Coordinates of C-alpha atoms and ligand atoms in Angstrom, one line a residue:
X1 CA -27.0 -49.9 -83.2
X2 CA -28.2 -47.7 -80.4
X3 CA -32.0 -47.6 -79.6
X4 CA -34.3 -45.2 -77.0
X5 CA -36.0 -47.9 -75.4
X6 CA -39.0 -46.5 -73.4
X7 CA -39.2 -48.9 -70.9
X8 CA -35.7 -48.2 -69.3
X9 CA -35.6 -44.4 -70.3
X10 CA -32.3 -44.7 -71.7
X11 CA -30.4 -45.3 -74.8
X12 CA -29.6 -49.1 -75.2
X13 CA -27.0 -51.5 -77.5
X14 CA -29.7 -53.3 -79.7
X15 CA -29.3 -57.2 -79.6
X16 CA -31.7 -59.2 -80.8
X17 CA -32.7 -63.1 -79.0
X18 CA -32.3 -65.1 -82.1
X19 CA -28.7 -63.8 -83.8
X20 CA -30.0 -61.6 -86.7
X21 CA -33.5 -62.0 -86.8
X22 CA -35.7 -59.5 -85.5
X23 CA -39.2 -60.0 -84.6
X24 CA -40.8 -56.1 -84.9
X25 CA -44.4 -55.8 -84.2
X26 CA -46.0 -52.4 -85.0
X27 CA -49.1 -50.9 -83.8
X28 CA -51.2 -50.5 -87.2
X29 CA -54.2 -48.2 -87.6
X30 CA -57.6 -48.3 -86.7
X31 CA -59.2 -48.3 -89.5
X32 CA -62.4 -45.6 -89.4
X33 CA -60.9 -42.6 -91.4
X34 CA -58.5 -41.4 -93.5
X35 CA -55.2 -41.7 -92.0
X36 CA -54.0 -38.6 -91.3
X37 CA -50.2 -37.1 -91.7
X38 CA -49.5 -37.4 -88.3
X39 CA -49.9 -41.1 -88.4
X40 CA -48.5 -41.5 -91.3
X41 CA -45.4 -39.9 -89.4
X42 CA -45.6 -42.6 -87.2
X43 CA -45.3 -45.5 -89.8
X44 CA -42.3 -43.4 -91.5
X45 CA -40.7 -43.9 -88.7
X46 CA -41.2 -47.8 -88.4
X47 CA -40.1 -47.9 -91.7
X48 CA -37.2 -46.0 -91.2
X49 CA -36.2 -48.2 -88.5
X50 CA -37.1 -51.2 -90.1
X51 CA -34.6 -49.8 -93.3
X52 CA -31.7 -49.0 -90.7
X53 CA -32.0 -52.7 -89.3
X54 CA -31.7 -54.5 -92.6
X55 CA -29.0 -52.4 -93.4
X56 CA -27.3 -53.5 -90.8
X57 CA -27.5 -57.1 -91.6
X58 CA -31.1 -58.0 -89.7
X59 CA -33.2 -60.3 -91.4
X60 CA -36.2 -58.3 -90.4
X61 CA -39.9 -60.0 -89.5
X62 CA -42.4 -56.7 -89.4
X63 CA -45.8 -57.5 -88.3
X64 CA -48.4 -54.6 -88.7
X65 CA -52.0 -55.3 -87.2
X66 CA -55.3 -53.7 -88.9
X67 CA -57.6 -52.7 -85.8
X68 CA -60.9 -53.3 -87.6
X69 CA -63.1 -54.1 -84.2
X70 CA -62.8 -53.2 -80.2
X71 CA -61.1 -49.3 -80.5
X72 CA -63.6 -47.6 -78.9
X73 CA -63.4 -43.3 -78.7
X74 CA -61.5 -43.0 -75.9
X75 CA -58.6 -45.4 -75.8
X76 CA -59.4 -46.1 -72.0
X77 CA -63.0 -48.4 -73.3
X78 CA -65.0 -45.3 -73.2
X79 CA -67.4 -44.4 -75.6
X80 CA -68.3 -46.7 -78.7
X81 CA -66.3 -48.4 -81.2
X82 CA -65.0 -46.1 -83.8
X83 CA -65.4 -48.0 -86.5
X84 CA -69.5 -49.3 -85.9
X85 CA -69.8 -45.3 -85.1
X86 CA -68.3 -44.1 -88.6
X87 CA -70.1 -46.8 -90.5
X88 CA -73.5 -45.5 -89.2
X89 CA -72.2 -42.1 -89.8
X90 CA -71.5 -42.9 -93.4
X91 CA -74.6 -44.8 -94.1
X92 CA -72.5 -47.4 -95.2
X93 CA -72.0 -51.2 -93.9
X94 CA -68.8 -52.1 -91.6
X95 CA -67.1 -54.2 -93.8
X96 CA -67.2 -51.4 -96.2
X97 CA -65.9 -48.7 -94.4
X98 CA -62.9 -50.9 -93.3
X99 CA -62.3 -52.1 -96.8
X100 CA -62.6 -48.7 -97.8
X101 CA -60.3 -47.4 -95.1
X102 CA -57.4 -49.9 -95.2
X103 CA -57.2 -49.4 -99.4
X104 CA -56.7 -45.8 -98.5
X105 CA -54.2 -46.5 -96.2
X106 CA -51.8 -48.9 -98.6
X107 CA -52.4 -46.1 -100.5
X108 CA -50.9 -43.7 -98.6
X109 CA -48.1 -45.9 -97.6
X110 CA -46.9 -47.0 -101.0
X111 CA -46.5 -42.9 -102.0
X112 CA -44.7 -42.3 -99.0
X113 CA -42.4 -45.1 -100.2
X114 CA -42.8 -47.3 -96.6
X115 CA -42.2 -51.0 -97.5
X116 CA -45.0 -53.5 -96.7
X117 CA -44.6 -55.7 -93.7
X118 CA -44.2 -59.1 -93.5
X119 CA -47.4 -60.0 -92.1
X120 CA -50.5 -57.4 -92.0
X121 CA -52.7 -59.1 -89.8
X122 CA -56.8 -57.7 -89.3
X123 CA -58.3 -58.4 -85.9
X124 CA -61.4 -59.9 -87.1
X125 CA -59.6 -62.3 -88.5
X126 CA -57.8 -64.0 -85.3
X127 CA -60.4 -63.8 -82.4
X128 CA -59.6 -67.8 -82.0
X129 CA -55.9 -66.5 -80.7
X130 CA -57.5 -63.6 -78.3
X131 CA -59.8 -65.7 -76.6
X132 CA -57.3 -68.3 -76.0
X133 CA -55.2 -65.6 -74.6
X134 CA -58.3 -64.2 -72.6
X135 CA -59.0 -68.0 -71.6
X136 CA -55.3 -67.7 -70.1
X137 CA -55.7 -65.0 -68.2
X138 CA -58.9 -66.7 -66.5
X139 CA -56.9 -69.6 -65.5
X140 CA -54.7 -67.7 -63.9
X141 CA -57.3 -65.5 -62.3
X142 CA -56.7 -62.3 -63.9
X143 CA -59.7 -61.3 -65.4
X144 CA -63.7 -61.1 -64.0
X145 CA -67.2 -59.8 -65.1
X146 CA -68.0 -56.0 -64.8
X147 CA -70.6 -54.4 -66.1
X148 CA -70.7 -54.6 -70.0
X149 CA -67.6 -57.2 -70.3
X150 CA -64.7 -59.1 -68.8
X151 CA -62.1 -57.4 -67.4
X152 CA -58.3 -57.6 -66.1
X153 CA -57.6 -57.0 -63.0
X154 CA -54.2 -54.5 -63.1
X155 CA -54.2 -54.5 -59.0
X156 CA -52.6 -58.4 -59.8
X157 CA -50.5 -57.2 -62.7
X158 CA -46.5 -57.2 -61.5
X159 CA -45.2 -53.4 -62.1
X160 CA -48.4 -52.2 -64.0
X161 CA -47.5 -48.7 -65.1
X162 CA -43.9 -49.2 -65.4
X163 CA -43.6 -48.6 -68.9
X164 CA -45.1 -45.3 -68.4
X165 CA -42.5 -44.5 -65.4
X166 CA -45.6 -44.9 -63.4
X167 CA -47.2 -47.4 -60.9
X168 CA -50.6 -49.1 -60.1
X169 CA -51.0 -46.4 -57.2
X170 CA -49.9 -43.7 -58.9
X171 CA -52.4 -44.1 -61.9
X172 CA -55.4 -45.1 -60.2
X173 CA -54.7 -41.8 -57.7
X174 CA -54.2 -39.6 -60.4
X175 CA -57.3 -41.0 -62.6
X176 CA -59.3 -40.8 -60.0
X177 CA -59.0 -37.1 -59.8
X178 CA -59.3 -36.4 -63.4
X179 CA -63.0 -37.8 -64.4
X180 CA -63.7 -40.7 -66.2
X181 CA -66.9 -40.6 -67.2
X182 CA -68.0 -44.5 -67.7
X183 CA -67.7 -46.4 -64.7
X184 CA -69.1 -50.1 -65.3
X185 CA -70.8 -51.5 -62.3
X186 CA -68.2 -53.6 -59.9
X187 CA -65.5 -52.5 -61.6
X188 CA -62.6 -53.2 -59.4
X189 CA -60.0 -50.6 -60.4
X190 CA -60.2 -47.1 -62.6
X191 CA -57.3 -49.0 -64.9
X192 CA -59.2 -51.9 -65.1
X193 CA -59.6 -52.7 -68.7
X194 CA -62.3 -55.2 -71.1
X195 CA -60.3 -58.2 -72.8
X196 CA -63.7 -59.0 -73.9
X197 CA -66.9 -56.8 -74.4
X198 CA -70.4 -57.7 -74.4
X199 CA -72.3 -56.8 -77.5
X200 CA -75.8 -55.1 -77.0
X201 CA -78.9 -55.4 -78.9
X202 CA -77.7 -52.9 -81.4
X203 CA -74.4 -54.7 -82.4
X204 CA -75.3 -57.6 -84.6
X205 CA -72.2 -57.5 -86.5
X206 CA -68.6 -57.7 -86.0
X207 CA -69.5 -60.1 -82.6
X208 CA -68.3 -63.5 -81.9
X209 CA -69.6 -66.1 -79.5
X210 CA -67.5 -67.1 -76.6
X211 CA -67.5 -68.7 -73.6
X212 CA -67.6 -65.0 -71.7
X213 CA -70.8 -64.2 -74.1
X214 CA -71.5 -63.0 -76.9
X215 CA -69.3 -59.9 -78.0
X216 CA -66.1 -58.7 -79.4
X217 CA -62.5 -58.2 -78.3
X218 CA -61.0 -55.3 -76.5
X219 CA -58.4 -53.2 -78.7
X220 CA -55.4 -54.4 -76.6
X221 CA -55.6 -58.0 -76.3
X222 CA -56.0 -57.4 -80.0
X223 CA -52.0 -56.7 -80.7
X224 CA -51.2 -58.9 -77.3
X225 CA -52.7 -61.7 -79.1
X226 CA -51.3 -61.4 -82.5
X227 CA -48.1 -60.0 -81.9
X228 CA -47.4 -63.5 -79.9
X229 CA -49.0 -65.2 -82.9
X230 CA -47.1 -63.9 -85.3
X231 CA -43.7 -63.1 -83.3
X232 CA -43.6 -65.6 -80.2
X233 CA -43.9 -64.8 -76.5
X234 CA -41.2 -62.1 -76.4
X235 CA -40.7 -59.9 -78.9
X236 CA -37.9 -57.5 -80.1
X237 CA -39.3 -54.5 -81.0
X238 CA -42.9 -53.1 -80.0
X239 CA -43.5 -49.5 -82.1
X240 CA -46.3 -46.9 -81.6
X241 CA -46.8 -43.3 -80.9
X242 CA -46.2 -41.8 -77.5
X243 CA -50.2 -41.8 -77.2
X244 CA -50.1 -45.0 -77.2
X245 CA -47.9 -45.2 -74.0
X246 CA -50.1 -45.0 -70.7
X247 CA -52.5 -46.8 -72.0
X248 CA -52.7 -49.2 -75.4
X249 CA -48.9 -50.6 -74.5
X250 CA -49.1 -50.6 -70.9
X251 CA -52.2 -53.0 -70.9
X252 CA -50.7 -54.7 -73.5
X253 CA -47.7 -55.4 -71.4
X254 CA -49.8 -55.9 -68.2
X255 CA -51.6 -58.9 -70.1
X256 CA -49.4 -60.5 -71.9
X257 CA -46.9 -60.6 -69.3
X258 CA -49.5 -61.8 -66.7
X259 CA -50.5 -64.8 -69.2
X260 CA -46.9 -65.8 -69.9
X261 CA -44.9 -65.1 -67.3
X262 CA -42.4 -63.7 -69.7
X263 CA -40.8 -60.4 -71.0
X264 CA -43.6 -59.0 -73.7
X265 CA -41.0 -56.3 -75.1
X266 CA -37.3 -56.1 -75.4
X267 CA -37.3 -52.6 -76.7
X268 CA -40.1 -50.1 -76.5
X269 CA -39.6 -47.5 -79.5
X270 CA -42.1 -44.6 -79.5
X271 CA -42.3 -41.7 -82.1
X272 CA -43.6 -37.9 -81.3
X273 CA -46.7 -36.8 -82.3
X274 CA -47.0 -34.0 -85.0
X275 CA -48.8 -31.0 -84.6
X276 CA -50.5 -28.7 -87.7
X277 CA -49.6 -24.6 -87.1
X278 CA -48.7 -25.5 -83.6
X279 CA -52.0 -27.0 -83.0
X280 CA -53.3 -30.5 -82.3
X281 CA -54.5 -32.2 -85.2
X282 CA -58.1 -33.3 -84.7
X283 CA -61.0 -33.4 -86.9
X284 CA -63.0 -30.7 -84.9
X285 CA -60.1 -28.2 -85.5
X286 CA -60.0 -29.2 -89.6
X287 CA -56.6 -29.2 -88.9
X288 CA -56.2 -32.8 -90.8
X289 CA -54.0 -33.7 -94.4
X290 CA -53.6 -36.5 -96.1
X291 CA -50.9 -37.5 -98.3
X292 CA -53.3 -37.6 -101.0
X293 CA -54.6 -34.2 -100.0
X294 CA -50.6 -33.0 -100.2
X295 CA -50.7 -34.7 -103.5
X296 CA -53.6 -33.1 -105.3
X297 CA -52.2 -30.0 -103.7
X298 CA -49.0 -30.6 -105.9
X299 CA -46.6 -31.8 -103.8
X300 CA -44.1 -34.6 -104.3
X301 CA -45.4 -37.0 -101.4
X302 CA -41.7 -37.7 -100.8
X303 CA -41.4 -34.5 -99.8
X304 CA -43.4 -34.9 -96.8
X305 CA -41.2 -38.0 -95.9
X306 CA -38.2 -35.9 -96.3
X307 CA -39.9 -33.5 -93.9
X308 CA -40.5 -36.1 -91.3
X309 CA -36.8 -37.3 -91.9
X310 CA -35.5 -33.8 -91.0
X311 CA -36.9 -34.0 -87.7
X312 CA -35.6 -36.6 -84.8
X313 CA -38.3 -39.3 -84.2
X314 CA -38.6 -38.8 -80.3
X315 CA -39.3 -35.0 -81.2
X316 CA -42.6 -33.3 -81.5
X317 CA -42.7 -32.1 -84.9
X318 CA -44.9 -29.2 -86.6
X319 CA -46.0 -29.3 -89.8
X320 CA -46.2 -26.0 -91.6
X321 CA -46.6 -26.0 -95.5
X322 CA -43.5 -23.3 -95.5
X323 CA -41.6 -26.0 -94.4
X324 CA -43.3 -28.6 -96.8
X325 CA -42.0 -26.3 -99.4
X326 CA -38.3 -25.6 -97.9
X327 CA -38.3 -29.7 -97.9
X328 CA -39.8 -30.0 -101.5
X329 CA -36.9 -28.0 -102.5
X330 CA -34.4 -29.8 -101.1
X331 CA -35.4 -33.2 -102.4
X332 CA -35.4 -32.1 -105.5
X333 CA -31.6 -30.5 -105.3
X334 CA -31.1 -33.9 -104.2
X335 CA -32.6 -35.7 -107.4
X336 CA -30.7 -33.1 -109.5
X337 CA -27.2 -34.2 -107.9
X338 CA -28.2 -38.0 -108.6
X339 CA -29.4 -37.3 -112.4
X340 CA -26.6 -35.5 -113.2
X341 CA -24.4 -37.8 -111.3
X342 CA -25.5 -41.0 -112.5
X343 CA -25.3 -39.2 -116.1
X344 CA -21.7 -38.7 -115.9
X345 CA -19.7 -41.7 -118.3
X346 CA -16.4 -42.7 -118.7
X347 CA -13.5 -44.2 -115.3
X348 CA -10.8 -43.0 -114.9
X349 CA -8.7 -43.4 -111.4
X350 CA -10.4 -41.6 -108.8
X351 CA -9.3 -39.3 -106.6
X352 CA -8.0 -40.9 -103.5
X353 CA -9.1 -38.1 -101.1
X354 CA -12.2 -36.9 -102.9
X355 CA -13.4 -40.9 -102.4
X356 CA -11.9 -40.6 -98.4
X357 CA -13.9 -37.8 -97.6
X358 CA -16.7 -39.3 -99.5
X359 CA -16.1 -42.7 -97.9
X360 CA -15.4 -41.1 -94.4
X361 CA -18.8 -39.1 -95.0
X362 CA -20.7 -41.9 -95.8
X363 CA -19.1 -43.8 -92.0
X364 CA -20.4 -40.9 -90.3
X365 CA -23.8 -40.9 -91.8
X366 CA -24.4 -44.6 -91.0
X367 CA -23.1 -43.9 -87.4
X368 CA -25.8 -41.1 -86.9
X369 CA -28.3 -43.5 -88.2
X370 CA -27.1 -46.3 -85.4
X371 CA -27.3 -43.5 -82.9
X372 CA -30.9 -43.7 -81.8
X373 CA -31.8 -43.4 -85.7
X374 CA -30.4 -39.7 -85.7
X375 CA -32.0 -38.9 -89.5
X376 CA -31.5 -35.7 -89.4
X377 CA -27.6 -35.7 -88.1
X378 CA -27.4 -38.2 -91.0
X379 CA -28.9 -35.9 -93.6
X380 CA -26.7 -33.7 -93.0
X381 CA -23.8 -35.5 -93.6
X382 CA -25.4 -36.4 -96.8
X383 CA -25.5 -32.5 -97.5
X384 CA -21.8 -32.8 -96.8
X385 CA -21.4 -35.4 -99.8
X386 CA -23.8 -33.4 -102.2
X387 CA -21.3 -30.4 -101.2
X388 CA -18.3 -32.5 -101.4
X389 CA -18.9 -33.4 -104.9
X390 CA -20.5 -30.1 -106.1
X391 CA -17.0 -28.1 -105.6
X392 CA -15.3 -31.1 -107.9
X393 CA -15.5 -31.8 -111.4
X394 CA -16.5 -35.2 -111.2
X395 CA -14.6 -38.4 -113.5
X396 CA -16.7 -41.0 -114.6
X397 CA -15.1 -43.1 -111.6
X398 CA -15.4 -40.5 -109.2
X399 CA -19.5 -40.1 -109.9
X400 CA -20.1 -43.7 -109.6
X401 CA -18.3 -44.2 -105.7
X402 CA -20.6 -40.8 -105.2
X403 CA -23.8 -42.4 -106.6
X404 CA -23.2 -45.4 -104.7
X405 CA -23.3 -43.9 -101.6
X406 CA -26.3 -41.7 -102.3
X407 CA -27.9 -45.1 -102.5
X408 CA -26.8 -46.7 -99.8
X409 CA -27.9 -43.3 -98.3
X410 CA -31.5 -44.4 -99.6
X411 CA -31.8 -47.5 -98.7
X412 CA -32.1 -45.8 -95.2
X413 CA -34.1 -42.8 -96.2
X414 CA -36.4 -44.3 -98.8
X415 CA -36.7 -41.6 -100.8
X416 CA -36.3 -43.1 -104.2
X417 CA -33.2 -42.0 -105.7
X418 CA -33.0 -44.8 -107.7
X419 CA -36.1 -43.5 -109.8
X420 CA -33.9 -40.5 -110.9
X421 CA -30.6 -42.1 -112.3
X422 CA -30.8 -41.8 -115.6
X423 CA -30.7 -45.0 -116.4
X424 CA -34.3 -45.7 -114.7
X425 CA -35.4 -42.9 -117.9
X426 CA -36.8 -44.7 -120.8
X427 CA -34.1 -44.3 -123.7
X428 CA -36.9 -42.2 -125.6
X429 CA -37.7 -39.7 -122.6
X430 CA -34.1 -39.5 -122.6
X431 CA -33.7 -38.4 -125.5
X432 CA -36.3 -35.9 -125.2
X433 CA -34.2 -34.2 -122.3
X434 CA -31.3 -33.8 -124.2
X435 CA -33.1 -32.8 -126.9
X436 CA -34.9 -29.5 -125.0
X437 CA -31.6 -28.6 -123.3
X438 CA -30.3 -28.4 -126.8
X439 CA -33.6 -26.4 -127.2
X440 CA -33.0 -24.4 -124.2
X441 CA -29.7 -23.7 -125.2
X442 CA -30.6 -21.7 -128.5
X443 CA -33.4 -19.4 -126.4
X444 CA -36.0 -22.0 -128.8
X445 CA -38.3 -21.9 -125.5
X446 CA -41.4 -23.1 -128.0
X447 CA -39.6 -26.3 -128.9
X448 CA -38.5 -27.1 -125.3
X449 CA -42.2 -26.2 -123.8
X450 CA -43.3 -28.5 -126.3
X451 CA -41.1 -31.4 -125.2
X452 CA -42.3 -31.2 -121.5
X453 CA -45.4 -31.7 -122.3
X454 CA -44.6 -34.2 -124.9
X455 CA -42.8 -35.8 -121.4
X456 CA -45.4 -34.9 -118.9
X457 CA -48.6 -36.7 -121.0
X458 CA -46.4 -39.5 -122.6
X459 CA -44.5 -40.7 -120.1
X460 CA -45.6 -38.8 -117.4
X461 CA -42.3 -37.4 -115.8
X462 CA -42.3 -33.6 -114.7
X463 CA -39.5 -31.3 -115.8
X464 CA -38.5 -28.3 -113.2
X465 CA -35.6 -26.1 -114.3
X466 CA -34.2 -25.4 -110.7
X467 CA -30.5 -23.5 -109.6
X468 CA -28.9 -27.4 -110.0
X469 CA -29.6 -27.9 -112.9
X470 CA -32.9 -29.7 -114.5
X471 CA -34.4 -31.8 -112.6
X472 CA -37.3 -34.5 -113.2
X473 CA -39.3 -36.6 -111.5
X474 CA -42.2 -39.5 -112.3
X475 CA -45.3 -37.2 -111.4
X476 CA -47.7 -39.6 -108.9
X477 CA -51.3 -38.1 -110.6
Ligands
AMP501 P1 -54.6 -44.9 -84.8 O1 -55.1 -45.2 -86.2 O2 -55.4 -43.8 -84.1 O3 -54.6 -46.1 -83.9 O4 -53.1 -44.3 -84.9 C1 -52.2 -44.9 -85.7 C2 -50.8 -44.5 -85.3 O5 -50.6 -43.1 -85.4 C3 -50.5 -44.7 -83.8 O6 -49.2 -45.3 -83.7 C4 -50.6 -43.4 -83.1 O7 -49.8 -43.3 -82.0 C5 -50.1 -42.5 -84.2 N1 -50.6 -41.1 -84.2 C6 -51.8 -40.7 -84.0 N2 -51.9 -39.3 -84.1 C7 -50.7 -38.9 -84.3 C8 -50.1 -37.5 -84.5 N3 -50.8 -36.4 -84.5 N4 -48.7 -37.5 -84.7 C9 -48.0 -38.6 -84.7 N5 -48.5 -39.9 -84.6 C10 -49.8 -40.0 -84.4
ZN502 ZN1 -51.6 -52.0 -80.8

């Protein structure tokens, strides 16, 4: 498999230190709001990777941090922490709004079908970890006092800015003549960034003693800390969004690198942002969805993963709902093909060069996918099955190879095709189906409307007459 690896700006063989395990360490949310769409794009993407890895034999270990203290506004230190601001905000304690938060987010994950990772690991919980690491970077002499909290020093880092095809001059030049608006007294360098931050008078909670003072981590030594916990000195595979490049990652490397003298990173993998109408998702515009939102707006929340699928994951991507709906519409051609596929009984001998094509097909999807995780070449070789097998009438043989490789297809895409072979259909709702296409097939429409919603309240599963055929699905309500 063929990876983008930011740091080198090119398109490397993936090889991992220990054989077939792969330690992946990905940047998880902060945890103050509703995650948005755009994020959510960001953790389809881990997942997808994370799929395409085991598929190729990788026992995969996938950390995913929960950023519950030290992300202030601005992701340079500026400004106060998101989540003490929201809480206040809200009216509501800390602990709270986190608990509230990361239940949301789970949430959203599980509809979006993204597996769990290995390890989910909250800040607050290791603080013993990030001040030993902080208490390694004093040793060495990388860190001092400023103003409100202890800071590293990036003039002694080795290559600071690389990862962002920058340089310690460079950055410190060209922040210098944009404006940062905080500038703690005897700070050293505008890059300079707080390990640790001093808690005021107002910030009772959420602050740990230390031998710096009393305060609370900074949001980088946060993932530095427990990715190296969780995944040793040098890891595999660091993910984020591009945002997250100049700044969150290239501290992170800067420190953890400084502390161990060793690679952080082996690969760097960084997905595009997504945009709403063309415009940057913020709050202030109301430009922000949620999967839930997209839900209780009627749409399958696979759909949306489907969407993100169809676009590469170094590409920006905007999200429109006409495209929502173009994507809704083909998932579920798709589920039709593997309902009435996985319906079809009996052997027979299959036909040699239907199964080639299908087989040859299914080589070239797989090889997409190893090509810097090319979905959407991928997808459309999966078209090219769906097409394949549409112009044949299918044996019972010939539908199985088919539906085999629709799955195999899935385990990639994660966009449960195995919840529409028939056989995941209770026997009973089964029987309803057949039952209103007999309906349907004497013009008895009262019978068959009365069977969907006999399916729809029962055993909540949505019929949708569509050009394929019926198709159904487990509604998510
Ligand atoms: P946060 O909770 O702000 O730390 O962000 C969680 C993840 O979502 C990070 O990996 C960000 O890089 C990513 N992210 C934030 N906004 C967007 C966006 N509009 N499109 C894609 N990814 C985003
Ligand atoms: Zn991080």
């Amino acid at each position: 498999m063929h990876i983008y690896n930011t740091l080198s700006r090119s398109n490397e063989l993936f090889r991992c230190v220990d054989g077939k395990k792969v330690g992946l360490y990905a940047c998880g949310p902060t945890v103050y709001f509703y995650a948005h769409i755009g994020n959510m794009r960001a953790y389809i993407t881990v997942d997808t990777l994370r799929r395409a890895l085991v598929h190729e034999g990788y026992a995969v270990r996938h950390v995913m941090n929960i950023t519950d203290v030290g992300h202030n506004v601005g992701d340079d230190d500026t400004g106060e922490d998101k989540i003490r601001m929201e809480a206040r905000k809200e009216h509501r304690g800390i602990e709270e709004i986190i608990r509230f938060y990361t239940e949301k987010f789970f949430e959203e994950e599980a509809l979006l079908n993204i597996q769990k990772p290995e390890v989910t690991c909250r800040a607050s919980e290791h603080i013993g970890s990030m001040l030993d690491l902080i208490g390694r970077l004093d040793e060495k002499g990388y860190i001092y006092k400023a103003g409100n909290g202890m800071y590293f020093d990036t003039s002694k880092s080795k290559g600071y800015g690389r990862l962002a095809g920058s340089s310690f001059e460079r950055m410190n030049k060209d922040l210098r003549a944009g404006a940062r608006v905080e500038r703690p007294e005897g700070l050293r360098n505008i890059t300079d960034f707080t390990v640790w931050r001093f808690a005021n008078q107002e910030e009772r909670d959420m602050v740990w003693n230390s031998r710096f003072g009393k305060g609370f981590p900074g949001w980088h030594i946060e993932c530095s800390a427990m990715s190296m916990e969780y995944l040793g000195e040098t890891i595999d595979i660091h993910t984020g969004g591009t945002d997250h490049i100049p700044i969150h990652h290239t501290n992170e490397m800067a420190q953890s690198e400084a502390a161990t003298g060793k690679r952080f990173v082996r690969y760097w993998v960084h997905s595009a942002f997504m945009t709403v109408d063309g415009r940057k998702m913020s709050k202030s515009l109301r430009n922000i969805h949620t999967v839930e939102g997209l839900v209780k707006m009627g749409y399958l929340p696979l759909a949306f993963r489907y969407m993100c699928l169809t676009v590469h994951y170094r590409n920006m991507m905007n999200f429109t709902f006409e495209g929502l709906e173009r994507a809704q519409k083909s998932l579920k051609a798709l589920y039709a093909f593997v309902s009435r596929i996985s319906a079809i009984d009996g052997g027979g001998h299959p036909d040699t060069e239907l199964v080639g094509k299908a087989e040859k097909l299914r080589g070239e999807f797989f090889e997409s996918v190893g090509d810097d995780l090319d979905i959407p070449a991928a997808i459309t070789k999966m078209h090219g099955l769906v097409n394949l097998a549409g112009r044949a009438k299918l044996s019972g043989a010939e539908a199985k190879r088919m539906l085999a490789i629709m799955l195999d297809f899935d385990s990639v895409l994660g966009l449960g095709f195995d919840l529409h072979m028939s056989s995941a259909l209770p026997g009973e709702a089964k029987k309803l189906i057949w039952q209103r296409e007999d309906a349907r097939g004497r013009k008895d429409f009262k019978t068959s409307d009365e069977i969907r919603s006999r399916l729809r309240k029962d055993f909540k599963i949505t019929l949708e007459d569509t050009e394929e055929g019926t198709v159904w699905y487990m509604s998510v309500d």
